[in-house]
C-alpha atoms as one frame of an Amber mdcrd trajectory, in Angstrom:
protein
 162.308 122.624  75.005 160.310 125.657  74.539 164.192 127.665  74.476 164.889
 125.069  71.797 161.414 125.765  69.666 162.186 129.604  70.502 165.540 129.134
  68.971 164.952 127.765  66.050 161.772 129.555  65.110 163.996 132.678  65.460
 166.864 131.592  63.459 164.221 130.468  60.646 162.614 133.975  60.632 166.417
 135.852  60.640 167.012 133.361  58.029 164.220 134.527  55.975 164.089 137.961
  56.946 167.643 138.471  56.291 167.068 136.869  52.820 164.338 139.591  52.132
 167.131 141.721  52.919 169.578 140.126  51.083 167.267 140.795  47.868 166.566
 144.307  48.920 169.783 144.730  49.114 170.878 143.619  45.653 168.092 145.532
  44.557 169.222 148.312  45.594 172.817 147.948  44.763 171.698 147.429  41.281
 169.509 150.584  41.377 172.949 152.483  42.625 174.788 150.581  40.523 172.529
 151.701  37.244 172.115 155.453  38.710 176.193 155.475  39.296 176.313 154.077
  35.529 174.112 156.634  34.161 175.612 159.771  36.012 178.817 158.784  34.930
 177.965 158.520  31.741 176.379 162.089  31.569 178.864 163.532  33.365 181.246
 161.928  30.594 178.975 163.456  27.947 178.652 166.707  29.934 182.661 167.150
  30.259 183.104 166.328  26.717 180.298 169.047  25.462 181.616 171.233  28.079
 185.464 170.956  27.048 184.379 171.344  23.106 182.114 174.431  23.670 185.680
 176.067  26.158 188.005 175.020  22.878 185.820 176.709  20.383 185.230 179.509
  21.985
């Protein structure tokens, strides 16, 4: 009986922890995604300006 209760408790605990971790992962992915987009954008801008600069030299 105690083992059963413990199992249910640990299972719900893992679930709740997993949910918060899931939320954290979502935030992290969102953050990394935005960061990557910004990096790619600035990379393109930098490459573009650099190419224009070298072409005009």
